[in-house]
Structure formats: C-alpha cells, structure tokens
Coordinates of C-alpha atoms (C1' of nucleotides) in Angstrom, one line a residue:
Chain W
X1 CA 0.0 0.0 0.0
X2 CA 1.2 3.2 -1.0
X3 CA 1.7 6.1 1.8
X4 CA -0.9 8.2 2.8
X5 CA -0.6 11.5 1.4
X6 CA -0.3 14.4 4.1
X7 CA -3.4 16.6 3.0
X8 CA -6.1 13.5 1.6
X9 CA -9.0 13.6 -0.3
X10 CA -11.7 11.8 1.9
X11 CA -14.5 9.8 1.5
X12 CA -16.6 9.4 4.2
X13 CA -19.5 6.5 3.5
X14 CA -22.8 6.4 5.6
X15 CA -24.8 3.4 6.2
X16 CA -25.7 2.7 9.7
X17 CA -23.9 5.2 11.7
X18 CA -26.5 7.7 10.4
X19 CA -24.8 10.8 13.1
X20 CA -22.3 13.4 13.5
X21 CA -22.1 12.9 17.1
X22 CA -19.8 9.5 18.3
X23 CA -18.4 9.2 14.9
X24 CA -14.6 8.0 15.6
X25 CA -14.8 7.1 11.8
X26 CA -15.6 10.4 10.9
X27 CA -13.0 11.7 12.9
X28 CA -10.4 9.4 10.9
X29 CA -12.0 11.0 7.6
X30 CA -11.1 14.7 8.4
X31 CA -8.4 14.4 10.2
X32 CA -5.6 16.7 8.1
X33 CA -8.2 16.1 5.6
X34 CA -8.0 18.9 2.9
X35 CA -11.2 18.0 0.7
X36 CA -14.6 15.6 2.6
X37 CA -17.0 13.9 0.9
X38 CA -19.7 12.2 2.7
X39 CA -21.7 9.9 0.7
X40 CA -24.9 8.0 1.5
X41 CA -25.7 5.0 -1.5
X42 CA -29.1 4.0 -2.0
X43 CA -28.4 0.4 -2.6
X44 CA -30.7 -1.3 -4.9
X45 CA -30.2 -4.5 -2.9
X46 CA -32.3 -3.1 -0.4
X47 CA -34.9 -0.9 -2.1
X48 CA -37.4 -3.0 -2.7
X49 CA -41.1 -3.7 -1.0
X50 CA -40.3 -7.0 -0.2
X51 CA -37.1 -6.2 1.7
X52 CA -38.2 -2.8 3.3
X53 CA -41.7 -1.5 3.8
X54 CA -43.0 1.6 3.5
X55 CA -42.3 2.7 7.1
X56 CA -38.4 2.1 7.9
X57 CA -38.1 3.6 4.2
X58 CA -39.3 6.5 5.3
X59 CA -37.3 6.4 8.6
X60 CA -34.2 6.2 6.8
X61 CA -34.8 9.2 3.9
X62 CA -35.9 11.3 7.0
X63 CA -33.0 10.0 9.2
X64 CA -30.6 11.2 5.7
X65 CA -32.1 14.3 5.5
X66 CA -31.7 15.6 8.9
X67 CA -28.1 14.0 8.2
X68 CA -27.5 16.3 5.2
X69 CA -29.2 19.7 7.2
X70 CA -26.3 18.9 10.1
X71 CA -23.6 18.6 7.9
X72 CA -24.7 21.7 5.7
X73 CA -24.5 23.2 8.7
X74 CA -21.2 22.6 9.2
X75 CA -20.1 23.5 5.6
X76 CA -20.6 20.1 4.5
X77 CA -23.6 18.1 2.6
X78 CA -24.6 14.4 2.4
X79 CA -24.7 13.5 -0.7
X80 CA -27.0 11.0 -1.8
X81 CA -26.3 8.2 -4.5
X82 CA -28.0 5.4 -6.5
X83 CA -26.9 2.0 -6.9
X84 CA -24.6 -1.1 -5.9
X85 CA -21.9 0.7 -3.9
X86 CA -19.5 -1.5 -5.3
X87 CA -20.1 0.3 -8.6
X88 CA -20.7 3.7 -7.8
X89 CA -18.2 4.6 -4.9
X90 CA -15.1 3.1 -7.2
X91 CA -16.6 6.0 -9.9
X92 CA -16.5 8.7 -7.6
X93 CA -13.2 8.1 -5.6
X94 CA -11.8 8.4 -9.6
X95 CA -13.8 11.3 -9.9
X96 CA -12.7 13.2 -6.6
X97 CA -9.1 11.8 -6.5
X98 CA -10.0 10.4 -3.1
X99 CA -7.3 9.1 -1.0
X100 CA -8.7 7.8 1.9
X101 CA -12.1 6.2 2.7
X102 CA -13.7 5.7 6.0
X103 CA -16.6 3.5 7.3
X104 CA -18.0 2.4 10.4
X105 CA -18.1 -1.3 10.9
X106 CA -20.4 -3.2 10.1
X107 CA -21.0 -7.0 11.1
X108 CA -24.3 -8.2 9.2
X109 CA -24.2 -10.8 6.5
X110 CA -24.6 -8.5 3.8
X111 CA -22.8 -5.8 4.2
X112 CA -19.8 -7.9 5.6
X113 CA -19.2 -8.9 2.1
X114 CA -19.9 -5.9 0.8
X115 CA -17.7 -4.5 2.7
X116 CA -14.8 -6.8 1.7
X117 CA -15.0 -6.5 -1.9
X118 CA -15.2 -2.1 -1.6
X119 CA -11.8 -2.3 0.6
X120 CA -10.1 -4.2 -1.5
X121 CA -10.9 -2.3 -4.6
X122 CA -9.7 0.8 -2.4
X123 CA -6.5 -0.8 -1.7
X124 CA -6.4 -1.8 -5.1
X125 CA -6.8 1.9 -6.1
X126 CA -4.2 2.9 -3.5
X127 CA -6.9 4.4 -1.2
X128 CA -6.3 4.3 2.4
X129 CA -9.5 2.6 4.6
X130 CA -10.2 3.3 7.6
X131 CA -13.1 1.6 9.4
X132 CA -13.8 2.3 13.5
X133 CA -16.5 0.2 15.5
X134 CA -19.0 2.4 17.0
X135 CA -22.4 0.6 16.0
X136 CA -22.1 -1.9 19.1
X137 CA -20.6 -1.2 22.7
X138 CA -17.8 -3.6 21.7
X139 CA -15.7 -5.1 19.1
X140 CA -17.7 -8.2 19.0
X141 CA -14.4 -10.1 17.9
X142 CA -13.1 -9.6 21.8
X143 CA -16.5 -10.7 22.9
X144 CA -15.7 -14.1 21.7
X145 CA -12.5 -14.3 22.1
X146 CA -13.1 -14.0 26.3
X147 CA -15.4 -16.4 25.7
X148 CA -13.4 -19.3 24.2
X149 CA -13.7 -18.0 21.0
X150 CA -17.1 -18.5 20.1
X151 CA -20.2 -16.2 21.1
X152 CA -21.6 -16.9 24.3
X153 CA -25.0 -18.3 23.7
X154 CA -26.3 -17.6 27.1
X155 CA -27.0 -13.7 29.2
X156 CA -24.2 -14.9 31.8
X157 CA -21.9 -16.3 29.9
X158 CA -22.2 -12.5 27.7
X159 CA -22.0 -11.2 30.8
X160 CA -18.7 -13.1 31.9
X161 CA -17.2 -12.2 28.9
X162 CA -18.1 -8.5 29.1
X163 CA -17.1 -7.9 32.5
X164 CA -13.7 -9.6 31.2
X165 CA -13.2 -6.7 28.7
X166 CA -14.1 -3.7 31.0
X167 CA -16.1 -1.0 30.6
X168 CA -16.5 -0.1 26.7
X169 CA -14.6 3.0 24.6
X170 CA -16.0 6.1 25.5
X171 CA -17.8 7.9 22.9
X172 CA -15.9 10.0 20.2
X173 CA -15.7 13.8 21.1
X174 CA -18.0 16.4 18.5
X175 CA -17.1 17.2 16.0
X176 CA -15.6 20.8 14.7
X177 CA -18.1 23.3 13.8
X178 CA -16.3 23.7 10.4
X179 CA -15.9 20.1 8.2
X180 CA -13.2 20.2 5.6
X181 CA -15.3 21.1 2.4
X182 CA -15.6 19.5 -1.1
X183 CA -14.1 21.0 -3.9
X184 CA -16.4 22.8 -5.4
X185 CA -15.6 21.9 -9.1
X186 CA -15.6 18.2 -8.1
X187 CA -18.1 16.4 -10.6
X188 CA -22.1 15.9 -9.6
X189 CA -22.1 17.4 -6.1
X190 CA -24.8 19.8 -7.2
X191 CA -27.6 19.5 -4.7
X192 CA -30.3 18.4 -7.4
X193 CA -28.0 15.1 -7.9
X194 CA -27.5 14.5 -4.7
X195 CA -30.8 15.1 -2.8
X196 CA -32.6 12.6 -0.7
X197 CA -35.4 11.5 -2.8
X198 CA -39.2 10.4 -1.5
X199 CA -40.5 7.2 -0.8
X200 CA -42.5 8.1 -3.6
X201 CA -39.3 8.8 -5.7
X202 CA -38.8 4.8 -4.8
X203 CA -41.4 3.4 -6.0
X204 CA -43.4 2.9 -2.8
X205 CA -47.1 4.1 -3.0
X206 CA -48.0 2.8 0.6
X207 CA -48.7 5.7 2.7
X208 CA -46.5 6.5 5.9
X209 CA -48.4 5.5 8.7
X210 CA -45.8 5.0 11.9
X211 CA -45.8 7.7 14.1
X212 CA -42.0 7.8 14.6
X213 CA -39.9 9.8 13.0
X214 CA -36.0 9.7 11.6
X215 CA -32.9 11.1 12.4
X216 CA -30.9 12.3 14.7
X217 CA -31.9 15.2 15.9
X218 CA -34.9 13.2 17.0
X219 CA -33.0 10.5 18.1
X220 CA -31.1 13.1 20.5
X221 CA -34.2 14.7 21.7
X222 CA -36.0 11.0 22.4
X223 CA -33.2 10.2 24.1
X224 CA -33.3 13.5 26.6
X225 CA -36.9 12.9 27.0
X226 CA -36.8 9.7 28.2
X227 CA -33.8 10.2 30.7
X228 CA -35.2 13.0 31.8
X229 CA -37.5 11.1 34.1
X230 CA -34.9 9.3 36.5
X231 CA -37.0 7.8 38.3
X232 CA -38.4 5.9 35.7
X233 CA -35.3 5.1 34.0
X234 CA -34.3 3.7 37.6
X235 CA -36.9 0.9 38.5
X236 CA -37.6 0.4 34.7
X237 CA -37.8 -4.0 34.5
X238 CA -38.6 -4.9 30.6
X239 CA -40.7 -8.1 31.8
X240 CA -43.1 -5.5 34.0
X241 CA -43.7 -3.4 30.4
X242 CA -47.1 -2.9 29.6
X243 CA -47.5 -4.1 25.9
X244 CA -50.9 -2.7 25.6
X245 CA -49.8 0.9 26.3
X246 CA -50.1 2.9 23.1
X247 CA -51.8 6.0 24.1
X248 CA -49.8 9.0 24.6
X249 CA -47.1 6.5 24.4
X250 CA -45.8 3.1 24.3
X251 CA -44.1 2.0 27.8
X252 CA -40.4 1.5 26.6
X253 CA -38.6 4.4 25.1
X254 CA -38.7 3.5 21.3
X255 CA -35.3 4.3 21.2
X256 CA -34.7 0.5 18.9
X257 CA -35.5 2.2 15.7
X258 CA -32.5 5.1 16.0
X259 CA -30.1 2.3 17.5
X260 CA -31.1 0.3 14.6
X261 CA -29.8 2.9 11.7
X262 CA -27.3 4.5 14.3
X263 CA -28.9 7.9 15.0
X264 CA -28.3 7.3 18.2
X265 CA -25.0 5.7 19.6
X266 CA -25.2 3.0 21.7
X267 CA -22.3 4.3 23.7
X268 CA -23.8 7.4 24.3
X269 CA -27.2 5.5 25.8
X270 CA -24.3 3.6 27.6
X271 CA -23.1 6.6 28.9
X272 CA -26.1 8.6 29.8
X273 CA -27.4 5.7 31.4
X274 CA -24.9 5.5 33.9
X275 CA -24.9 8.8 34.6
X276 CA -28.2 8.2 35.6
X277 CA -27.7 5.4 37.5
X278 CA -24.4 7.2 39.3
X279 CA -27.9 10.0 40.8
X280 CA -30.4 6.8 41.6
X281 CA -28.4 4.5 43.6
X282 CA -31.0 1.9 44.3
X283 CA -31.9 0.7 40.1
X284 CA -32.3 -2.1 38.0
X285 CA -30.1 -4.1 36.8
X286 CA -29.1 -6.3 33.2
X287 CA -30.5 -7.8 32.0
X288 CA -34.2 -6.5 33.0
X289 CA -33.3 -2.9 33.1
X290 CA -32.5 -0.2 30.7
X291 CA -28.9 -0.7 30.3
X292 CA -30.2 -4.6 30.0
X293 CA -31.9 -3.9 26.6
X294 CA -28.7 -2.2 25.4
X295 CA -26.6 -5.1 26.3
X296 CA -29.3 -7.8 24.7
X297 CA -28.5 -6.2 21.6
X298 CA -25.2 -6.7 21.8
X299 CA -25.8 -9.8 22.8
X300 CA -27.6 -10.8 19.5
X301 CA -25.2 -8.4 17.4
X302 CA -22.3 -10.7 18.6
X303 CA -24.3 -14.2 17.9
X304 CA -24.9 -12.8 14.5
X305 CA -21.2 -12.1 13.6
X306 CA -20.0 -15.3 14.9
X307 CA -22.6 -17.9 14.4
X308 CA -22.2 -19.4 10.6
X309 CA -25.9 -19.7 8.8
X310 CA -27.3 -17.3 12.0
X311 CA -30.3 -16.2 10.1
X312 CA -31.6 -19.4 8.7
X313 CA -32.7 -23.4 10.4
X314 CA -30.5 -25.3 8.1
X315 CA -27.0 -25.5 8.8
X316 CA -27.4 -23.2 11.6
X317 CA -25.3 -24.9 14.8
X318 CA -27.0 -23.6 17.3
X319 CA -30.7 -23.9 15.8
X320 CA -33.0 -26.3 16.5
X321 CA -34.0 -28.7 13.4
X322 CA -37.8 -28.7 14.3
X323 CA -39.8 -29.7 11.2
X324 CA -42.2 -26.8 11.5
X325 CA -45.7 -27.7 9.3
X326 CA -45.8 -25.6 5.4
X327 CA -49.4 -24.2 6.0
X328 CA -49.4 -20.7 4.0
X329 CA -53.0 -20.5 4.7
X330 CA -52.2 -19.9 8.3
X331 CA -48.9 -18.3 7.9
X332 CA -51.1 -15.9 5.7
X333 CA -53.9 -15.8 7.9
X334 CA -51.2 -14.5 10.8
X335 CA -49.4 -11.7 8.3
X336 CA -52.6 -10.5 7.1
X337 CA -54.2 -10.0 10.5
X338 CA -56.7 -12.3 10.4
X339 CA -56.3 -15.0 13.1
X340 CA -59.5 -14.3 14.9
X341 CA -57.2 -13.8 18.0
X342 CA -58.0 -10.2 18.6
X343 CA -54.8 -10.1 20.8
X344 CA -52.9 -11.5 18.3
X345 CA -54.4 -9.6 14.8
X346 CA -53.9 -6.2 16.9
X347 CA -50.1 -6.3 17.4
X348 CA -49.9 -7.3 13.7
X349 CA -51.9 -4.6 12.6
X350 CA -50.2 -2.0 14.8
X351 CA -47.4 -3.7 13.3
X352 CA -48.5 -2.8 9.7
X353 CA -49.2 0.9 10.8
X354 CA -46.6 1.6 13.2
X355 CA -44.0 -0.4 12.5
X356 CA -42.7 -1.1 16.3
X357 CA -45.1 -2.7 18.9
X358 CA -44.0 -3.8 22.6
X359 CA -41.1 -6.5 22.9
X360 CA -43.8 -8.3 25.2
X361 CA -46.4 -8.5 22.0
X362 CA -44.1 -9.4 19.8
X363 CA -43.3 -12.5 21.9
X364 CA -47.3 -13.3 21.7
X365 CA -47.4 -13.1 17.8
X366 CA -44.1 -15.0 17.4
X367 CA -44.9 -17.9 19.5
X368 CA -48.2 -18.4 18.4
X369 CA -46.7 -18.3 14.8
X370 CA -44.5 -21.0 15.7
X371 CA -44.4 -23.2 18.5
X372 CA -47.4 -22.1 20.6
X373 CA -50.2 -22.4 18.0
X374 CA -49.7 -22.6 13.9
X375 CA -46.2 -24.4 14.0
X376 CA -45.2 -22.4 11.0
X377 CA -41.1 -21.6 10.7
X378 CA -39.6 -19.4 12.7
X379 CA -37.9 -17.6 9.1
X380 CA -41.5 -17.3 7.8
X381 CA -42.5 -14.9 10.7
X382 CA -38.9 -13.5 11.0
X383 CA -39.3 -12.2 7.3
X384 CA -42.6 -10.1 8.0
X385 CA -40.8 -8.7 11.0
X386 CA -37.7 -7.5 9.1
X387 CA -40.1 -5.9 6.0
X388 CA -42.0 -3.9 8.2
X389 CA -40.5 -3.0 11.9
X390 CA -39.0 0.5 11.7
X391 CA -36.1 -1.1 14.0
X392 CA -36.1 -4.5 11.8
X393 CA -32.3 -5.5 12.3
X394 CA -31.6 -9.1 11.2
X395 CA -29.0 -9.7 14.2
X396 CA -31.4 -9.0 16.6
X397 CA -34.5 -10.0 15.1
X398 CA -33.4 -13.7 13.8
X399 CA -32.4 -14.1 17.5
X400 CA -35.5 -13.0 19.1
X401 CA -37.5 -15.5 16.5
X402 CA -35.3 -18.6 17.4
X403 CA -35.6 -17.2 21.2
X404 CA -39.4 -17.5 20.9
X405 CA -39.7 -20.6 18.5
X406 CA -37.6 -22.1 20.9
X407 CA -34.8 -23.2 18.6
X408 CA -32.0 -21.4 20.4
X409 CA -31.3 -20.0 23.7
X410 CA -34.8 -20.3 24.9
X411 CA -35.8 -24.1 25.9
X412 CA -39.3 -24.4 27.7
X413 CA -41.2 -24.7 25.0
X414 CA -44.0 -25.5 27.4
X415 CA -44.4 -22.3 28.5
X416 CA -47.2 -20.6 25.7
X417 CA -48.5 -17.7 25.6
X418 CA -52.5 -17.4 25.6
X419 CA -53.8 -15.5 22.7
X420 CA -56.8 -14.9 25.1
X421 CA -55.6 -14.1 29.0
X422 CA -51.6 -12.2 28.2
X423 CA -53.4 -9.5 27.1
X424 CA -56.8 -9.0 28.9
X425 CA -54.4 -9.2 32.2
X426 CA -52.8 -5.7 31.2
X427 CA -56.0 -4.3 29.7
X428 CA -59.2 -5.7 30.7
X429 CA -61.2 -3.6 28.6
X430 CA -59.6 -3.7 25.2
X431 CA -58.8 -0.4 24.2
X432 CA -55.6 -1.4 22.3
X433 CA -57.5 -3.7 20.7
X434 CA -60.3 -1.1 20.0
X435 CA -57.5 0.7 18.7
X436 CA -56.3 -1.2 16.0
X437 CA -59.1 -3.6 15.3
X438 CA -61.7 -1.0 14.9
X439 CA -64.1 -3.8 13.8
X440 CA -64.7 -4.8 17.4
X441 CA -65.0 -1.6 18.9
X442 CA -68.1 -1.9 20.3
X443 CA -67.6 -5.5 21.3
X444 CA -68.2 -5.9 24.9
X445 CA -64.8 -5.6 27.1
X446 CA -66.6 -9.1 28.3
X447 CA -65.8 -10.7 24.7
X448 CA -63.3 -8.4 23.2
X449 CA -60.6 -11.3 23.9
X450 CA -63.0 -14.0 22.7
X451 CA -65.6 -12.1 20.8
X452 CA -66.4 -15.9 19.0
X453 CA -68.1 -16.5 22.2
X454 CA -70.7 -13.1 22.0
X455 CA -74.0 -14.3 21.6
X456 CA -75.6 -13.6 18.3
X457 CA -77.4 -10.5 19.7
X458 CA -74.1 -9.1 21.4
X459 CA -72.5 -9.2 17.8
X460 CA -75.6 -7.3 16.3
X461 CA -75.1 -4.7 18.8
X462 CA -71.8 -4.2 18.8
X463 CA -71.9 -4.4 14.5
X464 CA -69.6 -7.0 14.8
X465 CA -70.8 -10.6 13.0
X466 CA -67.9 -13.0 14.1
X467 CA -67.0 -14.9 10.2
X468 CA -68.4 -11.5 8.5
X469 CA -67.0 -8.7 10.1
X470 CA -64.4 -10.5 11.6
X471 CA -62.8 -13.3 11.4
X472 CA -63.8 -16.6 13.3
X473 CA -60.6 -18.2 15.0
X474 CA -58.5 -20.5 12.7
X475 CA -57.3 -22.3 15.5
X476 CA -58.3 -23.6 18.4
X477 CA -55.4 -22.9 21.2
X478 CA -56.9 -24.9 23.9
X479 CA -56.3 -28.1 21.6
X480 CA -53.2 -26.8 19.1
X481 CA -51.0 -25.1 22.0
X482 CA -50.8 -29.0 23.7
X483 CA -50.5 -30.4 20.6
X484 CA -47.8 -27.9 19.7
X485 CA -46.3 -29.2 22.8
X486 CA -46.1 -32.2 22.5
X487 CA -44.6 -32.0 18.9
X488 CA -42.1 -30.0 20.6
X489 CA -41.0 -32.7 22.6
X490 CA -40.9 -34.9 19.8
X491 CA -38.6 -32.4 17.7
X492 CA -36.1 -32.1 20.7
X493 CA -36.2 -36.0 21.4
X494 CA -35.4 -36.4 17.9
X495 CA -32.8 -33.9 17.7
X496 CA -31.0 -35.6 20.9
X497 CA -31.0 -38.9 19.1
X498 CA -29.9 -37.5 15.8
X499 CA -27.1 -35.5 17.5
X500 CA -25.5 -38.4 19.6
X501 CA -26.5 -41.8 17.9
X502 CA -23.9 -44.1 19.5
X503 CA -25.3 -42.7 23.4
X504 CA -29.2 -43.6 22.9
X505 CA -31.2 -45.6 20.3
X506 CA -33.5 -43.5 18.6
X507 CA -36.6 -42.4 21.5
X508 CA -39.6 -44.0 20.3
X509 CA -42.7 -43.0 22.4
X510 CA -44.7 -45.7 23.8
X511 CA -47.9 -44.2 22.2
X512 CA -48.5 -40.6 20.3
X513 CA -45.4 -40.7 18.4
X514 CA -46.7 -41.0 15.2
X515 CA -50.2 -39.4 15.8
X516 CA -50.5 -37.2 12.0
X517 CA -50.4 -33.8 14.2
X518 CA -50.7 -31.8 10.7
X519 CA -53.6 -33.1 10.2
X520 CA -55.1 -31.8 13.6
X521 CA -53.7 -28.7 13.0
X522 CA -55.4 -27.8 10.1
X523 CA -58.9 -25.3 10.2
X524 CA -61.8 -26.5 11.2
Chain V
dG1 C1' -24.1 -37.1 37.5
dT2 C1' -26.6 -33.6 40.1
dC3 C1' -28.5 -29.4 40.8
dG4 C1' -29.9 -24.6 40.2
dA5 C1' -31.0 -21.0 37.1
dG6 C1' -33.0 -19.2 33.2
dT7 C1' -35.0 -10.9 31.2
dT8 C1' -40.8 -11.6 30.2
dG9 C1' -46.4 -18.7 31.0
dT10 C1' -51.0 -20.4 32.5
dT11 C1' -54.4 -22.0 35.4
dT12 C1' -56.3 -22.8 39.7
dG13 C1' -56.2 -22.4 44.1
dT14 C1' -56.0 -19.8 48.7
Chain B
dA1 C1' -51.7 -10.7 46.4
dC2 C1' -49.0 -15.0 46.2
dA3 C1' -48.3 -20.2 45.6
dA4 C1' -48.5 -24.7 43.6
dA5 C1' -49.3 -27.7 39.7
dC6 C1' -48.8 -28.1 35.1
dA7 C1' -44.7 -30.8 32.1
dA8 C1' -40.3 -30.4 31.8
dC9 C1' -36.3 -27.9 28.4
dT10 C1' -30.9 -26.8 28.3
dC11 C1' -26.8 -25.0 30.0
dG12 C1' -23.2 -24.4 33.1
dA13 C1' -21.1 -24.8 37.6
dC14 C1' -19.7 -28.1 40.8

DNA sequence: GTCGAGTTGTTTGT
DNA sequence: ACAAACAACTCGAC
C-alpha cells in the first residue's frame, strides 16, 4: 500500500452510523483532511417492498435528510447516490481523486461482504480505509474471544465475557463546527444530484403511517426525553412493560428504531445511562433494566457475527432442526391479521401501521406463529418482522424469532402464551385492541378477547358478525398449543437422538409418536 | 451425574 | 396478592 498522502481527499461512506455525534470514523476522515466527501448510496439490494416497507423507508430518507441539514450546517452536505456501492463509490473516488475512505463497521451478513469486496478495490486503487467500531458497545471479535472463541450463547456467559473486557470505549468527542469542504468543481455534487429522494421517488405508493420519526436530531431529543424522568429510567424492568400501552405512548422508550440505523449511539445511551444510574443508587439491573436492553442487543449483534448460517434453520449450529408444518394459509392468515385472536391480529396490525409494537407483544405473535399455535417456521415470521419493523435489524431480530420458537437460547417450549388471557391481564377492557381492530370496537370488554363466544345478539349490537365482520378463529389454542407441545418434545427428542447416535437408540414414544399432528392442525 | 438458574407462562387455588 | 401444579427444556457450575 502506498503512503498516505499528508493533505487526503476523503470519503466518508454512511450506512448505519446515520450521526455526527460519536463518529470515531468520521474523525479518521477529516483528520488533516483537505477535501470531505460524505456519501450515502441508495443500494438497490435493499430498495425494494419486499425487503423494506413503506415505514423504515421512510425512517431512513428522514434519518438522511436531517443527516444532510447537520452537515450543511457545518459546511458540509450528504450527498446521496444510487446504486450497488461496489459500482458507484469506485466511480466517484476516480472522480474526486479520493485518497482515503472511511466507514463504520459493520457486522451483518450483507454488508460484511460488501464491505470486503469495496476495501479491497480501495486498496487496489491505492486508497487508504479506515473503518472504527461504534455501532455496538464492543468489538464483537473480543467478545468471543473471552469467551473461548465463540459467542456466548447464554446472558451470563455475555455477561462473563463482558465484564472480562471492561467498561466499553467512551464515545468520540464532537465534531468541529467547520468540516473540511468539497471541492467545489468536483463532478455531480450539485444539490439536485445529490438530494434525498421520497418514498415516492422509490417506487413505494403505501402511505406512511408510523408515528416515529427519523434522524438524529430526533433520536437526540428522544433520548433526553426519556432520561429526563430518572425515576423511571431507575426501576424500569422490561418483563413489568405494559405491551398494551399505546396511548400518549408506548411504555419502553422507542429508542430501537434510531439504535437500529445509528442515529443514536449505543455508547452514548451507555453513557447517559450510567450517569443516571451514578444520581439513583437503588436501580435495576441487566438484564431487566435499561442498560439490560442495550446489552441484549449486543448480545444478538455478537451471535450474529459469529454464528455461521445465524439467520436461517438449516446448517445453523446452534438452531433447533424442528420440522415446523408448510401451512401458507395460516402463515397468511397471521401476516394479514386475520387470526380471529383479537390479541394477536392487533399487534400485527399496529405492526402494519406503526412499525414497532412492545417487545412483550411481539413475543405473543411470534410464538403463536410457531411453537405455541400454527407451527409455522420461525424464518416465515422473522421475514414479516424485518419488511415492516422501523427497527427491523436481522441480528437482533433472527435471534428474538429462534428465542421464541424455541430453537435457540430459549428451551421451555411449554411455557405458551394465551392468545386470550396475556393481554386482557394488562387491559381488561380492550382499548388497544379497539384501537387497532376497529371492527370490534363496540364488542363488549366481556368478549373483546374472545368475541367468537358473543352471543348472536351481542354481535348485532356491537356491529360485529364473528366470520363477516371479523374473522372466526382458525385455531383452536386450547387443543393446538398442547398439541404444539407435544410436537415439541418430539422435535427435541429427535434432535437428541440425531445428535449423539452411538449414546441412545432413537426415542420412540410408547404411544402418540406418530399421531398425524398436521392433520389436527389444520382449520376447522 | 446432580442441581440450580433461566429478562418476560397459564391455570387454579388460597 | 401470592403459591403450587402443570410438564419439563438446556446450560453451566460443581
């Protein structure tokens, strides 16, 4: 590699990391810089309804404007291009005589890759690279490696590991209120070429529905806002959440969505969190409280980076092999809101609308997908949730879906969630399911879990004909969830054999074994 | 090999 | 409000 020239030309490239503040990769780009450019590419990979909905689309164009107002502010500009980096960043390090480029790492599937083949063309081109770690607390490398060089699979043995390495790097300082600017005759910089377009723009003609909003001026302000109130922050316990809370707002702080894309740092929730922690003495602790959330995500992140064939059954070491039933009528059924759970088709609608519902409800929908009612693949329900959650991030959503499908980390697949009690215990009388199944809003709080039950004469009342105006129940989850259960069994028992022939024959069950279960399953 | 723990279960009792 | 029964998993420490 050649020697990096004293005054370089550099590139700065955005893709999570979407901030000013806690950037130690941006700090590598200006430093003696003469010229910055700092480029966000709309990668076709991604743009496309079946990868992204309408929602986190959105999230991210507003998240890159607000991007592009801070940097103008600084003498800067984001500029935004189209198409596979790997094509466009090679044409306009040529064009702008760039000599060093600078990213923040990133470990997902895709973009790990990506990343490999855009480094070594740099190289190749005698460009400098420079890549810092600030989307997770830690390198997740030196997570591993205190943990005999594989990622923990368990909270304590993260834990171990964690404590092992200390406290994590502090967060970058700001940045100066002047940035090294472009040079102004350098080819298609012009605002109209480089402007973030609409969803519209893209292709999408959904409407916008969630009622969070991108960037990181937001991101900054959310996270103020929900520190502010230190009490809170200090007895907050995830499991006591109340997933039926909507209305002004949800009971967690929403802060996943600008972690996801990096409007937020993680070490600067780190951070402010212990500040607030170093006021309250008596708080919470990992891995129910606060801090516990942010250190679940790295938990996953790490898992991710260093488990081979992470977001997928097959070939996946530490999944499950659980032959889960191909019934698109029910996995449809479930996407579509249509269960005839109330419970259930609510978080999927707000889902649809909003993008984010309660970690709490999205256990409910994800274990009645798989093991708790319909027995449909974990990936089937894992897709839906990375189309349409604002915060959809593959690391930390394929780990949640095995958690819940009990194919990894999580074991007592006997422990279901009712479709009918989890949520009438947090609101007896409906209204988030009022809310976002407006067909039942007049339903009796007495049947708005169960509404199959309302006498004919209830559902004329309330306008609501169960199998007209809403659906009847495709399931029955007094009879599937034991059924589930006991398939369950089966799939372990069968794993265990598989695993370790020469221990045990093969289990075979005195009687049930071979019961056709499918069959059973199948509506009524 | 045993035993206790595991972010977040449900139902039925008192 | 809290406790036991339900049926019973894996992992890790010892």
């Amino acid at each position: 590699m050649k020697t990096a020239p004293a005054s370089p030309n550099s590139l700065f490239w955005f893709r999570k990391g979407l901030r000013l503040h806690d950037n130690p990769s941006l700090w590598a780009a200006i430093k003696d810089a003469k010229h910055l450019y700092a480029v966000f590419v709309l990668d076709p990979w991604f743009l496309k309804p079946e990868r992204v909905g309408v929602n986190r689309l959105n999230f991210l164009l507003q998240s890159l404007t607000d991007l592009r107002s801070s940097l103008k502010a600084r003498g800067s500009n984001l500029l935004v291009l189209r198409g596979k980096p790997e094509e466009v960043l090679p044409k306009v390090w040529k064009d702008w005589k760039i000599t060093r480029l600078c990213f923040e790492v990133d470990t997902e599937e895709y973009a790990k890759e990506r990343d490999v083949k855009i480094e070594a063309a740099a190289k190749e081109a005698g460009i400098e690279v420079i890549s810092c770690v600030s989307h997770t607390l830690y390198n997740t490398e030196d997570i591993c490696a205190k943990s005999g060089g594989h990622a923990p699979l368990s909270y304590k043995g993260f834990e171990k590991a964690m404590n092992a390495l200390g406290p994590p790097a502090r967060t970058a300082p700001d940045l100066p209120a002047k940035l090294p600017p472009m040079d102004p005759s350098s080819k298609g910089i012009a605002d109209k070429d480089t402007d973030v377009p609409s969803v519209s723009d893209l292709g999408y003609i959904e409407a916008v529905r969630t009622p969070f909003k991108g960037g990181e001026t937001e991101a900054l302000a959310r996270l103020a806002e929900q520190l502010s109130d230190k009490g809170w922050v200090a007895q907050f316990e995830k499991p006591k959440g109340d997933p039926t809370a909507f209305d002004p707002s949800p009971a967690t702080t929403v802060l996943s969505p600008y972690l996801k894309f990096g409007c937020i740092s993680p070490r600067l929730f780190y951070e402010s969190l212990q500040q607030v922690y170093m006021e309250k003495k008596e708080h919470s602790k990992p891995p129910v409280s606060l801090l516990g959330q942010l250190l679940w995500r790295e938990f996953y992140y790490t898992a991710a980076a260093h488990t081979p064939n992470y977001h997928q059954k097959e070939d996946n070491p530490i999944c499950k092999q659980i032959p889960w039933d191909d019934t698109p009528e029910f996995f449809k059924a479930w996407e579509d809101c249509r269960t005839g759970y109330p419970w259930i088709d609510a978080i999927m609608r707000q889902l649809h609308e909003w993008g984010w519902m309660h970690h709490l409800a999205r256990h409910c929908v994800a274990c009645f997908l798989t093991r708790g009612d319909l027995y449909v693949s974990w990936e089937k329900g894992r897709d839906v949730f990375d189309r349409l959650l604002i915060d959809g991030d593959p690391s930390i959503n394929s780990g949640n879906w095995m958690w819940l499908s009990a194919s990894s980390f999580f074991y007592q697949y006997f422990r279901v969630y009712s479709p009918i009690t989890y949520g009438k215990k947090y609101d007896p009388e409906g209204k988030y399911v009022r809310h976002f199944l407006p067909a039942l809003k007049d339903m009796p709080a007495k049947y708005i879990y169960e509404p199959w039950k309302a006498p004919k004469k209830v559902q004329e009342e309330a306008n609501c004909i169960i199998g007209v105006d809403y659906p009847a129940p495709i399931v029955d989850h007094a009879v599937v969830s034991k059924q589930c259960i006991a398939r369950m069994k089966q799939a372990y028992d069968a794993e265990k054999a598989g695993q370790n022939p020469s221990a045990s024959p093969p289990k075979r069950k005195a009687t049930g074994g071979e019961k056709p279960l499918t069959k059973m399953l199948k509506p009524t």
